[in-house]
Amino acid sequence: MPTFTGRIAGWGTASGTRLVLGAWHASPLGTFADVMVERPDGERLLLAPSAEVAEFVAATYTFDSTVVTPVSVVVDGRPLAATPTSAGQVWELQAGPLTAHLLVGERPALGRVLRLVPRRLATAPALTRVTDPVARALLRGVRTRGSAGGGRTEHYGAHDLHRLVAAGTRWEGTDLGPLRPLDPPVRFGFGSAPRDPGITDLVTTIRLPH
């Protein structure tokens, strides 16, 4: 079962564009980042750093178009690696037509709860049988397990969560406006990132069809 270890950041903008950044420091595809973008008119785009990443991600999620372009994430002036997410970090994202500056805030209550669960247990695919009903009830649009594209099943094992407290986002040089909730939920796959802007540290496990 392929596993992807890293972080997912989700946020909305005043213009109505919503974004989900995946930043992975350990995966079968190496270290990489990709961005899923849903425009106000509903168009869904994937910004991927290579044809290989684009092919894998597009086989799991649904997009109207894909752009292969370098995707760079720098945290406090250094390349993003396995360093844990922490309050006060400044993330800088560059991905083709997209640039963004994100300011990380403190953990919300859910983040503090996640920290109490042993990481090995929190990231186990089997635990999603318990966490998925809870996520469905408490977080609109959020799922921790579900049927992905091509007969794949995906499990999200979160072990930390921080708020995003500010974001400056530009598309082809145009300011998309201040940080807003990720609302309505994005429609790339079976679930959305949380409505409240944030960064989730997690392990994603994908079960491939036999």
Coordinates of C-alpha atoms in Angstrom, one line a residue:
M1 CA 0.0 0.0 0.0
P2 CA 1.6 3.3 -1.0
T3 CA 1.9 5.8 1.9
F4 CA 2.4 9.6 1.6
T5 CA 3.8 11.3 4.7
G6 CA 3.5 15.1 4.9
R7 CA 1.0 17.9 5.3
I8 CA -2.1 19.2 3.6
A9 CA -2.9 22.9 3.8
G10 CA -6.4 24.1 2.8
W11 CA -7.7 27.6 2.5
G12 CA -10.2 29.9 0.7
T13 CA -9.9 33.4 -0.7
A14 CA -12.2 36.4 -0.9
S15 CA -12.4 35.9 -4.6
G16 CA -14.0 32.4 -4.2
T17 CA -11.0 30.4 -5.3
R18 CA -10.2 27.5 -2.9
L19 CA -6.9 25.7 -2.6
V20 CA -5.5 22.5 -1.2
L21 CA -1.7 22.1 -1.0
G22 CA -0.2 18.7 -0.5
A23 CA 3.4 18.8 0.7
W24 CA 5.0 15.3 1.0
H25 CA 8.4 14.6 2.4
A26 CA 8.2 10.7 2.1
S27 CA 6.3 8.9 -0.7
P28 CA 6.7 6.4 -3.5
L29 CA 7.2 9.4 -5.8
G30 CA 9.8 11.0 -3.6
T31 CA 9.6 14.4 -2.0
F32 CA 7.2 16.7 -3.8
A33 CA 4.3 19.2 -3.5
D34 CA 1.2 19.6 -5.6
V35 CA -1.8 22.0 -5.5
M36 CA -5.5 21.4 -6.2
V37 CA -7.4 24.6 -7.1
E38 CA -11.1 25.1 -7.5
R39 CA -12.0 28.4 -9.2
P40 CA -15.2 30.4 -8.4
D41 CA -16.9 29.0 -11.5
G42 CA -16.2 25.4 -10.3
E43 CA -13.3 24.7 -12.6
R44 CA -10.9 22.2 -10.9
L45 CA -7.2 22.4 -11.7
L46 CA -4.2 20.3 -10.7
L47 CA -0.7 21.9 -10.5
A48 CA 1.8 19.1 -10.4
P49 CA 5.6 19.1 -10.6
S50 CA 6.0 16.2 -13.0
A51 CA 4.0 14.1 -15.4
E52 CA 4.5 11.1 -13.0
V53 CA 2.9 13.0 -10.1
A54 CA 0.2 14.4 -12.3
E55 CA -0.7 10.9 -13.6
F56 CA -0.9 9.4 -10.1
V57 CA -2.9 12.2 -8.5
A58 CA -5.3 12.4 -11.5
A59 CA -5.9 8.7 -11.2
T60 CA -7.1 9.3 -7.6
Y61 CA -8.9 12.7 -7.9
T62 CA -11.0 14.5 -10.5
F63 CA -9.8 17.6 -12.4
D64 CA -10.9 19.6 -15.4
S65 CA -7.4 20.4 -16.4
T66 CA -3.8 19.7 -15.3
V67 CA -0.7 22.0 -15.4
V68 CA 2.7 20.4 -15.1
T69 CA 5.0 23.1 -13.5
P70 CA 7.6 23.3 -10.8
V71 CA 6.0 23.4 -7.3
S72 CA 8.1 24.9 -4.5
V73 CA 7.3 25.2 -0.8
V74 CA 9.7 27.1 1.4
V75 CA 9.2 27.4 5.2
D76 CA 10.9 30.3 7.0
G77 CA 13.3 30.6 4.1
R78 CA 14.3 26.9 4.0
P79 CA 13.0 24.1 1.8
L80 CA 10.1 22.2 3.4
A81 CA 11.2 18.8 4.7
A82 CA 10.2 16.6 7.7
T83 CA 10.3 19.5 10.2
P84 CA 7.0 19.5 12.1
T85 CA 4.4 22.2 11.5
S86 CA 4.5 24.9 14.3
A87 CA 2.9 28.2 15.1
G88 CA 4.7 31.2 13.6
Q89 CA 6.0 29.5 10.5
V90 CA 5.7 31.4 7.2
W91 CA 5.1 29.2 4.2
E92 CA 5.9 30.5 0.7
L93 CA 4.4 28.6 -2.3
Q94 CA 5.2 29.0 -5.9
A95 CA 3.5 26.8 -8.5
G96 CA 3.3 28.2 -12.1
P97 CA 0.6 30.9 -12.1
L98 CA 0.1 30.6 -8.3
T99 CA 2.0 32.2 -5.5
A100 CA 1.0 32.2 -1.8
H101 CA 2.3 33.3 1.6
L102 CA 0.8 31.4 4.5
L103 CA 1.1 32.3 8.2
V104 CA 0.7 29.3 10.6
G105 CA -1.2 29.8 13.9
E106 CA -1.8 27.8 17.0
R107 CA -3.4 24.4 17.3
P108 CA -7.2 24.5 17.7
A109 CA -8.9 22.1 20.1
L110 CA -9.0 19.3 17.6
G111 CA -5.2 19.7 17.0
R112 CA -4.6 19.3 20.7
V113 CA -6.7 16.2 20.8
L114 CA -4.9 14.7 17.8
R115 CA -1.6 15.2 19.7
L116 CA -2.8 13.0 22.5
V117 CA -3.2 10.0 20.3
P118 CA 0.0 8.0 19.7
R119 CA 1.2 8.7 16.2
R120 CA 1.4 5.0 15.2
L121 CA -2.2 4.6 16.1
A122 CA -3.4 7.9 14.7
T123 CA -2.0 7.1 11.2
A124 CA -3.1 3.5 11.1
P125 CA -5.6 2.9 8.2
A126 CA -7.8 0.7 10.4
L127 CA -8.5 3.7 12.7
T128 CA -10.3 5.5 9.9
R129 CA -13.3 3.2 10.6
V130 CA -13.6 5.1 13.8
T131 CA -12.5 8.6 12.7
D132 CA -14.6 8.8 9.5
P133 CA -18.0 8.9 11.2
V134 CA -16.7 11.5 13.6
A135 CA -15.3 13.7 10.8
R136 CA -18.6 13.4 8.9
A137 CA -20.5 14.6 11.9
L138 CA -18.3 17.4 13.1
L139 CA -16.6 18.7 9.9
R140 CA -18.7 19.5 6.9
G141 CA -17.4 17.8 3.8
V142 CA -14.5 16.1 5.6
R143 CA -13.9 12.3 5.2
T144 CA -11.0 10.2 6.5
R145 CA -11.6 7.2 4.3
G146 CA -13.4 6.7 1.0
S147 CA -13.4 5.3 -2.5
A148 CA -11.0 7.2 -4.7
G149 CA -10.6 7.0 -8.5
G150 CA -9.7 3.8 -10.3
G151 CA -10.9 1.5 -7.6
R152 CA -8.6 2.9 -5.0
T153 CA -9.4 3.4 -1.4
E154 CA -7.8 6.2 0.5
H155 CA -7.2 6.6 4.3
Y156 CA -6.2 9.9 6.0
G157 CA -4.4 9.4 9.3
A158 CA -4.1 12.9 10.9
H159 CA -1.7 13.4 13.9
D160 CA -1.6 17.2 14.2
L161 CA -3.5 20.3 13.1
H162 CA -2.7 24.1 13.1
R163 CA -4.8 27.0 12.0
L164 CA -3.8 29.3 9.1
V165 CA -4.2 32.8 10.4
A166 CA -3.3 34.8 7.2
A167 CA -2.7 34.2 3.5
G168 CA -1.8 36.2 0.5
T169 CA -2.7 34.4 -2.6
R170 CA -2.1 35.5 -6.3
W171 CA -3.0 33.9 -9.6
E172 CA -1.1 35.2 -12.6
G173 CA -0.2 38.2 -10.5
T174 CA -3.8 39.1 -9.5
D175 CA -4.5 39.2 -5.8
L176 CA -7.2 36.7 -4.9
G177 CA -8.1 38.6 -1.7
P178 CA -7.7 37.9 2.0
L179 CA -8.0 34.5 3.7
R180 CA -11.5 33.0 3.9
P181 CA -13.0 29.7 4.9
L182 CA -12.7 26.8 2.4
D183 CA -16.4 27.1 1.6
P184 CA -18.2 25.5 -0.2
P185 CA -16.2 22.2 0.1
V186 CA -13.9 21.4 -2.7
R187 CA -14.9 18.7 -5.2
F188 CA -11.7 16.9 -6.2
G189 CA -12.6 13.5 -4.6
F190 CA -14.8 11.9 -2.0
G191 CA -14.0 14.5 0.7
S192 CA -12.9 18.0 1.3
A193 CA -10.3 19.7 3.5
P194 CA -11.8 21.3 6.6
R195 CA -13.8 24.5 6.3
D196 CA -11.5 26.4 8.7
P197 CA -8.2 27.2 7.0
G198 CA -5.5 25.0 8.4
I199 CA -2.5 22.7 8.0
T200 CA -2.9 19.0 8.8
D201 CA 0.1 16.8 9.5
L202 CA -0.9 13.3 8.3
V203 CA -0.1 10.0 6.6
T204 CA -2.2 9.1 3.6
T205 CA -2.5 5.4 2.7
I206 CA -3.9 4.3 -0.6
R207 CA -5.1 0.8 -1.2
L208 CA -4.7 -0.1 -4.9
P209 CA -7.1 -2.5 -6.7
H210 CA -5.8 -6.0 -7.0

